[in-house]
Amino acid sequence: DARTRLLEYAAVGHHAAFLVTPECDHCTRVGNRNIVIGAVPGMGYKKVSIQVPKGSTIYLFSDGVFEIVDKAGRQWSIADFERLVTSPAPNGAGEAERLFNAVRAEARAGPLEDDFSLVVAHFD
């Protein structure tokens, strides 16, 4: 709701999205527990809401964005991706491109093992 700045959502079987303040000093995990969509016909889903501060950015992404093995052989977690999201962005590249390039630079050589799906939306 653009007027009240209230975002209502339901997460269905996946990890939380990230809502990041304009200063990039705070990341809120935006998610709740629901059964995976389509698992039970007619199933209802719990929704929750959150206030969205002006200038915030939300990141919606697949697990392939953070489930990589880095060059040292360490399996990443969602916390590793959160660290990238809240790090200062250099000028030039768009946010999705910046994050893809950062993950690609950290991952071991070769193609990523899973899809890299990422949507970045900014709230004015």
JSON list of N, CA and C in Angstrom, two decimals, residues 48-108:
[
{"chain": "A", "resi": 48, "resn": "VAL", "atom": "N", "xyz": [1.55, -11.85, 6.59]},
{"chain": "A", "resi": 48, "resn": "VAL", "atom": "CA", "xyz": [2.05, -10.92, 7.59]},
{"chain": "A", "resi": 48, "resn": "VAL", "atom": "C", "xyz": [2.32, -9.60, 6.89]},
{"chain": "A", "resi": 49, "resn": "SER", "atom": "N", "xyz": [2.64, -8.59, 7.65]},
{"chain": "A", "resi": 49, "resn": "SER", "atom": "CA", "xyz": [2.91, -7.28, 7.04]},
{"chain": "A", "resi": 49, "resn": "SER", "atom": "C", "xyz": [4.10, -6.63, 7.72]},
{"chain": "A", "resi": 50, "resn": "ILE", "atom": "N", "xyz": [4.67, -5.67, 7.01]},
{"chain": "A", "resi": 50, "resn": "ILE", "atom": "CA", "xyz": [5.82, -4.93, 7.52]},
{"chain": "A", "resi": 50, "resn": "ILE", "atom": "C", "xyz": [5.76, -3.51, 6.97]},
{"chain": "A", "resi": 51, "resn": "GLN", "atom": "N", "xyz": [6.18, -2.55, 7.78]},
{"chain": "A", "resi": 51, "resn": "GLN", "atom": "CA", "xyz": [6.30, -1.17, 7.33]},
{"chain": "A", "resi": 51, "resn": "GLN", "atom": "C", "xyz": [7.57, -1.05, 6.49]},
{"chain": "A", "resi": 52, "resn": "VAL", "atom": "N", "xyz": [7.47, -0.35, 5.38]},
{"chain": "A", "resi": 52, "resn": "VAL", "atom": "CA", "xyz": [8.59, -0.19, 4.47]},
{"chain": "A", "resi": 52, "resn": "VAL", "atom": "C", "xyz": [9.08, 1.26, 4.55]},
{"chain": "A", "resi": 53, "resn": "PRO", "atom": "N", "xyz": [10.26, 1.47, 5.13]},
{"chain": "A", "resi": 53, "resn": "PRO", "atom": "CA", "xyz": [10.80, 2.84, 5.19]},
{"chain": "A", "resi": 53, "resn": "PRO", "atom": "C", "xyz": [11.07, 3.39, 3.79]},
{"chain": "A", "resi": 54, "resn": "LYS", "atom": "N", "xyz": [10.86, 4.68, 3.62]},
{"chain": "A", "resi": 54, "resn": "LYS", "atom": "CA", "xyz": [11.12, 5.34, 2.34]},
{"chain": "A", "resi": 54, "resn": "LYS", "atom": "C", "xyz": [12.58, 5.08, 1.94]},
{"chain": "A", "resi": 55, "resn": "GLY", "atom": "N", "xyz": [12.77, 4.74, 0.67]},
{"chain": "A", "resi": 55, "resn": "GLY", "atom": "CA", "xyz": [14.11, 4.51, 0.15]},
{"chain": "A", "resi": 55, "resn": "GLY", "atom": "C", "xyz": [14.65, 3.12, 0.37]},
{"chain": "A", "resi": 56, "resn": "SER", "atom": "N", "xyz": [13.84, 2.23, 0.94]},
{"chain": "A", "resi": 56, "resn": "SER", "atom": "CA", "xyz": [14.30, 0.85, 1.18]},
{"chain": "A", "resi": 56, "resn": "SER", "atom": "C", "xyz": [14.33, 0.06, -0.13]},
{"chain": "A", "resi": 57, "resn": "THR", "atom": "N", "xyz": [15.05, -1.05, -0.09]},
{"chain": "A", "resi": 57, "resn": "THR", "atom": "CA", "xyz": [15.15, -1.95, -1.23]},
{"chain": "A", "resi": 57, "resn": "THR", "atom": "C", "xyz": [14.82, -3.35, -0.76]},
{"chain": "A", "resi": 58, "resn": "ILE", "atom": "N", "xyz": [14.05, -4.09, -1.56]},
{"chain": "A", "resi": 58, "resn": "ILE", "atom": "CA", "xyz": [13.75, -5.48, -1.24]},
{"chain": "A", "resi": 58, "resn": "ILE", "atom": "C", "xyz": [14.43, -6.37, -2.26]},
{"chain": "A", "resi": 59, "resn": "TYR", "atom": "N", "xyz": [14.96, -7.49, -1.77]},
{"chain": "A", "resi": 59, "resn": "TYR", "atom": "CA", "xyz": [15.66, -8.47, -2.58]},
{"chain": "A", "resi": 59, "resn": "TYR", "atom": "C", "xyz": [14.90, -9.78, -2.49]},
{"chain": "A", "resi": 60, "resn": "LEU", "atom": "N", "xyz": [14.40, -10.26, -3.61]},
{"chain": "A", "resi": 60, "resn": "LEU", "atom": "CA", "xyz": [13.72, -11.56, -3.70]},
{"chain": "A", "resi": 60, "resn": "LEU", "atom": "C", "xyz": [14.64, -12.45, -4.52]},
{"chain": "A", "resi": 61, "resn": "PHE", "atom": "N", "xyz": [14.95, -13.64, -4.03]},
{"chain": "A", "resi": 61, "resn": "PHE", "atom": "CA", "xyz": [15.97, -14.43, -4.70]},
{"chain": "A", "resi": 61, "resn": "PHE", "atom": "C", "xyz": [15.81, -15.93, -4.46]},
{"chain": "A", "resi": 62, "resn": "SER", "atom": "N", "xyz": [16.35, -16.69, -5.40]},
{"chain": "A", "resi": 62, "resn": "SER", "atom": "CA", "xyz": [16.35, -18.14, -5.29]},
{"chain": "A", "resi": 62, "resn": "SER", "atom": "C", "xyz": [17.52, -18.59, -4.42]},
{"chain": "A", "resi": 63, "resn": "ASP", "atom": "N", "xyz": [17.47, -19.82, -3.96]},
{"chain": "A", "resi": 63, "resn": "ASP", "atom": "CA", "xyz": [18.55, -20.32, -3.11]},
{"chain": "A", "resi": 63, "resn": "ASP", "atom": "C", "xyz": [19.86, -20.48, -3.88]},
{"chain": "A", "resi": 64, "resn": "GLY", "atom": "N", "xyz": [19.80, -20.53, -5.20]},
{"chain": "A", "resi": 64, "resn": "GLY", "atom": "CA", "xyz": [21.01, -20.61, -6.01]},
{"chain": "A", "resi": 64, "resn": "GLY", "atom": "C", "xyz": [21.87, -19.37, -5.91]},
{"chain": "A", "resi": 65, "resn": "VAL", "atom": "N", "xyz": [21.31, -18.27, -5.43]},
{"chain": "A", "resi": 65, "resn": "VAL", "atom": "CA", "xyz": [22.05, -17.02, -5.26]},
{"chain": "A", "resi": 65, "resn": "VAL", "atom": "C", "xyz": [23.09, -17.16, -4.14]},
{"chain": "A", "resi": 66, "resn": "PHE", "atom": "N", "xyz": [22.77, -17.93, -3.12]},
{"chain": "A", "resi": 66, "resn": "PHE", "atom": "CA", "xyz": [23.69, -18.04, -1.98]},
{"chain": "A", "resi": 66, "resn": "PHE", "atom": "C", "xyz": [24.21, -19.45, -1.73]},
{"chain": "A", "resi": 67, "resn": "GLU", "atom": "N", "xyz": [23.62, -20.46, -2.32]},
{"chain": "A", "resi": 67, "resn": "GLU", "atom": "CA", "xyz": [24.11, -21.83, -2.11]},
{"chain": "A", "resi": 67, "resn": "GLU", "atom": "C", "xyz": [25.20, -22.14, -3.12]},
{"chain": "A", "resi": 68, "resn": "ILE", "atom": "N", "xyz": [26.37, -21.55, -2.89]},
{"chain": "A", "resi": 68, "resn": "ILE", "atom": "CA", "xyz": [27.52, -21.77, -3.74]},
{"chain": "A", "resi": 68, "resn": "ILE", "atom": "C", "xyz": [28.64, -22.37, -2.89]},
{"chain": "A", "resi": 69, "resn": "VAL", "atom": "N", "xyz": [29.62, -22.93, -3.57]},
{"chain": "A", "resi": 69, "resn": "VAL", "atom": "CA", "xyz": [30.85, -23.34, -2.92]},
{"chain": "A", "resi": 69, "resn": "VAL", "atom": "C", "xyz": [31.90, -22.32, -3.37]},
{"chain": "A", "resi": 70, "resn": "ASP", "atom": "N", "xyz": [32.55, -21.68, -2.39]},
{"chain": "A", "resi": 70, "resn": "ASP", "atom": "CA", "xyz": [33.51, -20.63, -2.74]},
{"chain": "A", "resi": 70, "resn": "ASP", "atom": "C", "xyz": [34.86, -21.24, -3.14]},
{"chain": "A", "resi": 71, "resn": "LYS", "atom": "N", "xyz": [35.78, -20.38, -3.52]},
{"chain": "A", "resi": 71, "resn": "LYS", "atom": "CA", "xyz": [37.09, -20.83, -4.01]},
{"chain": "A", "resi": 71, "resn": "LYS", "atom": "C", "xyz": [37.88, -21.59, -2.96]},
{"chain": "A", "resi": 72, "resn": "ALA", "atom": "N", "xyz": [37.58, -21.37, -1.68]},
{"chain": "A", "resi": 72, "resn": "ALA", "atom": "CA", "xyz": [38.25, -22.09, -0.59]},
{"chain": "A", "resi": 72, "resn": "ALA", "atom": "C", "xyz": [37.57, -23.43, -0.30]},
{"chain": "A", "resi": 73, "resn": "GLY", "atom": "N", "xyz": [36.47, -23.74, -1.01]},
{"chain": "A", "resi": 73, "resn": "GLY", "atom": "CA", "xyz": [35.75, -25.00, -0.80]},
{"chain": "A", "resi": 73, "resn": "GLY", "atom": "C", "xyz": [34.70, -24.94, 0.27]},
{"chain": "A", "resi": 74, "resn": "ARG", "atom": "N", "xyz": [34.38, -23.74, 0.75]},
{"chain": "A", "resi": 74, "resn": "ARG", "atom": "CA", "xyz": [33.38, -23.57, 1.82]},
{"chain": "A", "resi": 74, "resn": "ARG", "atom": "C", "xyz": [32.00, -23.37, 1.22]},
{"chain": "A", "resi": 75, "resn": "GLN", "atom": "N", "xyz": [31.01, -24.08, 1.76]},
{"chain": "A", "resi": 75, "resn": "GLN", "atom": "CA", "xyz": [29.61, -23.92, 1.34]},
{"chain": "A", "resi": 75, "resn": "GLN", "atom": "C", "xyz": [29.05, -22.65, 1.96]},
{"chain": "A", "resi": 76, "resn": "TRP", "atom": "N", "xyz": [28.53, -21.78, 1.13]},
{"chain": "A", "resi": 76, "resn": "TRP", "atom": "CA", "xyz": [27.95, -20.53, 1.62]},
{"chain": "A", "resi": 76, "resn": "TRP", "atom": "C", "xyz": [26.59, -20.77, 2.26]},
{"chain": "A", "resi": 77, "resn": "SER", "atom": "N", "xyz": [26.19, -19.79, 3.07]},
{"chain": "A", "resi": 77, "resn": "SER", "atom": "CA", "xyz": [24.85, -19.77, 3.66]},
{"chain": "A", "resi": 77, "resn": "SER", "atom": "C", "xyz": [24.18, -18.45, 3.27]},
{"chain": "A", "resi": 78, "resn": "ILE", "atom": "N", "xyz": [22.96, -18.30, 3.65]},
{"chain": "A", "resi": 78, "resn": "ILE", "atom": "CA", "xyz": [22.22, -17.07, 3.36]},
{"chain": "A", "resi": 78, "resn": "ILE", "atom": "C", "xyz": [22.89, -15.86, 4.03]},
{"chain": "A", "resi": 79, "resn": "ALA", "atom": "N", "xyz": [23.57, -16.07, 5.15]},
{"chain": "A", "resi": 79, "resn": "ALA", "atom": "CA", "xyz": [24.27, -14.98, 5.84]},
{"chain": "A", "resi": 79, "resn": "ALA", "atom": "C", "xyz": [25.40, -14.41, 4.98]},
{"chain": "A", "resi": 80, "resn": "ASP", "atom": "N", "xyz": [26.05, -15.25, 4.19]},
{"chain": "A", "resi": 80, "resn": "ASP", "atom": "CA", "xyz": [27.11, -14.77, 3.30]},
{"chain": "A", "resi": 80, "resn": "ASP", "atom": "C", "xyz": [26.54, -13.84, 2.23]},
{"chain": "A", "resi": 81, "resn": "PHE", "atom": "N", "xyz": [25.37, -14.19, 1.70]},
{"chain": "A", "resi": 81, "resn": "PHE", "atom": "CA", "xyz": [24.74, -13.32, 0.71]},
{"chain": "A", "resi": 81, "resn": "PHE", "atom": "C", "xyz": [24.27, -12.02, 1.36]},
{"chain": "A", "resi": 82, "resn": "GLU", "atom": "N", "xyz": [23.75, -12.10, 2.57]},
{"chain": "A", "resi": 82, "resn": "GLU", "atom": "CA", "xyz": [23.33, -10.89, 3.29]},
{"chain": "A", "resi": 82, "resn": "GLU", "atom": "C", "xyz": [24.50, -9.92, 3.45]},
{"chain": "A", "resi": 83, "resn": "ARG", "atom": "N", "xyz": [25.68, -10.44, 3.71]},
{"chain": "A", "resi": 83, "resn": "ARG", "atom": "CA", "xyz": [26.87, -9.61, 3.83]},
{"chain": "A", "resi": 83, "resn": "ARG", "atom": "C", "xyz": [27.13, -8.83, 2.53]},
{"chain": "A", "resi": 84, "resn": "LEU", "atom": "N", "xyz": [26.94, -9.49, 1.39]},
{"chain": "A", "resi": 84, "resn": "LEU", "atom": "CA", "xyz": [27.11, -8.81, 0.10]},
{"chain": "A", "resi": 84, "resn": "LEU", "atom": "C", "xyz": [26.05, -7.74, -0.12]},
{"chain": "A", "resi": 85, "resn": "VAL", "atom": "N", "xyz": [24.81, -8.06, 0.22]},
{"chain": "A", "resi": 85, "resn": "VAL", "atom": "CA", "xyz": [23.69, -7.14, 0.01]},
{"chain": "A", "resi": 85, "resn": "VAL", "atom": "C", "xyz": [23.90, -5.85, 0.80]},
{"chain": "A", "resi": 86, "resn": "THR", "atom": "N", "xyz": [24.41, -5.96, 2.00]},
{"chain": "A", "resi": 86, "resn": "THR", "atom": "CA", "xyz": [24.56, -4.78, 2.85]},
{"chain": "A", "resi": 86, "resn": "THR", "atom": "C", "xyz": [25.92, -4.10, 2.71]},
{"chain": "A", "resi": 87, "resn": "SER", "atom": "N", "xyz": [26.77, -4.61, 1.84]},
{"chain": "A", "resi": 87, "resn": "SER", "atom": "CA", "xyz": [28.06, -3.96, 1.62]},
{"chain": "A", "resi": 87, "resn": "SER", "atom": "C", "xyz": [27.88, -2.76, 0.69]},
{"chain": "A", "resi": 88, "resn": "PRO", "atom": "N", "xyz": [28.75, -1.76, 0.79]},
{"chain": "A", "resi": 88, "resn": "PRO", "atom": "CA", "xyz": [28.63, -0.58, -0.06]},
{"chain": "A", "resi": 88, "resn": "PRO", "atom": "C", "xyz": [28.71, -0.94, -1.53]},
{"chain": "A", "resi": 89, "resn": "ALA", "atom": "N", "xyz": [27.85, -0.33, -2.32]},
{"chain": "A", "resi": 89, "resn": "ALA", "atom": "CA", "xyz": [27.80, -0.59, -3.75]},
{"chain": "A", "resi": 89, "resn": "ALA", "atom": "C", "xyz": [28.70, 0.40, -4.49]},
{"chain": "A", "resi": 90, "resn": "PRO", "atom": "N", "xyz": [29.58, -0.10, -5.36]},
{"chain": "A", "resi": 90, "resn": "PRO", "atom": "CA", "xyz": [30.37, 0.82, -6.18]},
{"chain": "A", "resi": 90, "resn": "PRO", "atom": "C", "xyz": [29.46, 1.46, -7.23]},
{"chain": "A", "resi": 91, "resn": "ASN", "atom": "N", "xyz": [29.87, 2.61, -7.70]},
{"chain": "A", "resi": 91, "resn": "ASN", "atom": "CA", "xyz": [29.09, 3.28, -8.75]},
{"chain": "A", "resi": 91, "resn": "ASN", "atom": "C", "xyz": [29.25, 2.53, -10.06]},
{"chain": "A", "resi": 92, "resn": "GLY", "atom": "N", "xyz": [28.23, 2.59, -10.88]},
{"chain": "A", "resi": 92, "resn": "GLY", "atom": "CA", "xyz": [28.34, 2.03, -12.22]},
{"chain": "A", "resi": 92, "resn": "GLY", "atom": "C", "xyz": [27.38, 0.89, -12.48]},
{"chain": "A", "resi": 93, "resn": "ALA", "atom": "N", "xyz": [27.58, -0.25, -11.87]},
{"chain": "A", "resi": 93, "resn": "ALA", "atom": "CA", "xyz": [26.76, -1.42, -12.14]},
{"chain": "A", "resi": 93, "resn": "ALA", "atom": "C", "xyz": [25.41, -1.31, -11.45]},
{"chain": "A", "resi": 94, "resn": "GLY", "atom": "N", "xyz": [24.38, -1.87, -12.06]},
{"chain": "A", "resi": 94, "resn": "GLY", "atom": "CA", "xyz": [23.08, -1.98, -11.40]},
{"chain": "A", "resi": 94, "resn": "GLY", "atom": "C", "xyz": [23.20, -2.95, -10.24]},
{"chain": "A", "resi": 95, "resn": "GLU", "atom": "N", "xyz": [22.27, -2.90, -9.31]},
{"chain": "A", "resi": 95, "resn": "GLU", "atom": "CA", "xyz": [22.35, -3.69, -8.09]},
{"chain": "A", "resi": 95, "resn": "GLU", "atom": "C", "xyz": [22.34, -5.20, -8.37]},
{"chain": "A", "resi": 96, "resn": "ALA", "atom": "N", "xyz": [21.45, -5.66, -9.23]},
{"chain": "A", "resi": 96, "resn": "ALA", "atom": "CA", "xyz": [21.40, -7.10, -9.53]},
{"chain": "A", "resi": 96, "resn": "ALA", "atom": "C", "xyz": [22.71, -7.54, -10.20]},
{"chain": "A", "resi": 97, "resn": "GLU", "atom": "N", "xyz": [23.21, -6.75, -11.10]},
{"chain": "A", "resi": 97, "resn": "GLU", "atom": "CA", "xyz": [24.47, -7.07, -11.79]},
{"chain": "A", "resi": 97, "resn": "GLU", "atom": "C", "xyz": [25.63, -7.07, -10.79]},
{"chain": "A", "resi": 98, "resn": "ARG", "atom": "N", "xyz": [25.64, -6.10, -9.90]},
{"chain": "A", "resi": 98, "resn": "ARG", "atom": "CA", "xyz": [26.69, -6.03, -8.87]},
{"chain": "A", "resi": 98, "resn": "ARG", "atom": "C", "xyz": [26.72, -7.29, -8.04]},
{"chain": "A", "resi": 99, "resn": "LEU", "atom": "N", "xyz": [25.55, -7.74, -7.59]},
{"chain": "A", "resi": 99, "resn": "LEU", "atom": "CA", "xyz": [25.48, -8.93, -6.74]},
{"chain": "A", "resi": 99, "resn": "LEU", "atom": "C", "xyz": [25.85, -10.20, -7.51]},
{"chain": "A", "resi": 100, "resn": "PHE", "atom": "N", "xyz": [25.39, -10.31, -8.75]},
{"chain": "A", "resi": 100, "resn": "PHE", "atom": "CA", "xyz": [25.77, -11.46, -9.56]},
{"chain": "A", "resi": 100, "resn": "PHE", "atom": "C", "xyz": [27.29, -11.51, -9.72]},
{"chain": "A", "resi": 101, "resn": "ASN", "atom": "N", "xyz": [27.90, -10.38, -10.07]},
{"chain": "A", "resi": 101, "resn": "ASN", "atom": "CA", "xyz": [29.35, -10.34, -10.25]},
{"chain": "A", "resi": 101, "resn": "ASN", "atom": "C", "xyz": [30.09, -10.67, -8.95]},
{"chain": "A", "resi": 102, "resn": "ALA", "atom": "N", "xyz": [29.58, -10.22, -7.82]},
{"chain": "A", "resi": 102, "resn": "ALA", "atom": "CA", "xyz": [30.21, -10.50, -6.53]},
{"chain": "A", "resi": 102, "resn": "ALA", "atom": "C", "xyz": [30.13, -11.98, -6.19]},
{"chain": "A", "resi": 103, "resn": "VAL", "atom": "N", "xyz": [28.98, -12.59, -6.41]},
{"chain": "A", "resi": 103, "resn": "VAL", "atom": "CA", "xyz": [28.82, -14.03, -6.16]},
{"chain": "A", "resi": 103, "resn": "VAL", "atom": "C", "xyz": [29.71, -14.82, -7.11]},
{"chain": "A", "resi": 104, "resn": "ARG", "atom": "N", "xyz": [29.69, -14.46, -8.37]},
{"chain": "A", "resi": 104, "resn": "ARG", "atom": "CA", "xyz": [30.51, -15.13, -9.39]},
{"chain": "A", "resi": 104, "resn": "ARG", "atom": "C", "xyz": [32.00, -15.05, -9.01]},
{"chain": "A", "resi": 105, "resn": "ALA", "atom": "N", "xyz": [32.44, -13.89, -8.50]},
{"chain": "A", "resi": 105, "resn": "ALA", "atom": "CA", "xyz": [33.83, -13.72, -8.11]},
{"chain": "A", "resi": 105, "resn": "ALA", "atom": "C", "xyz": [34.22, -14.59, -6.91]},
{"chain": "A", "resi": 106, "resn": "GLU", "atom": "N", "xyz": [33.27, -14.88, -6.03]},
{"chain": "A", "resi": 106, "resn": "GLU", "atom": "CA", "xyz": [33.53, -15.69, -4.84]},
{"chain": "A", "resi": 106, "resn": "GLU", "atom": "C", "xyz": [33.41, -17.18, -5.11]},
{"chain": "A", "resi": 107, "resn": "ALA", "atom": "N", "xyz": [32.61, -17.56, -6.11]},
{"chain": "A", "resi": 107, "resn": "ALA", "atom": "CA", "xyz": [32.33, -18.98, -6.38]},
{"chain": "A", "resi": 107, "resn": "ALA", "atom": "C", "xyz": [33.54, -19.65, -7.03]},
{"chain": "A", "resi": 108, "resn": "ARG", "atom": "N", "xyz": [33.63, -20.95, -6.82]},
{"chain": "A", "resi": 108, "resn": "ARG", "atom": "CA", "xyz": [34.69, -21.70, -7.48]},
{"chain": "A", "resi": 108, "resn": "ARG", "atom": "C", "xyz": [34.49, -21.63, -9.00]}
]
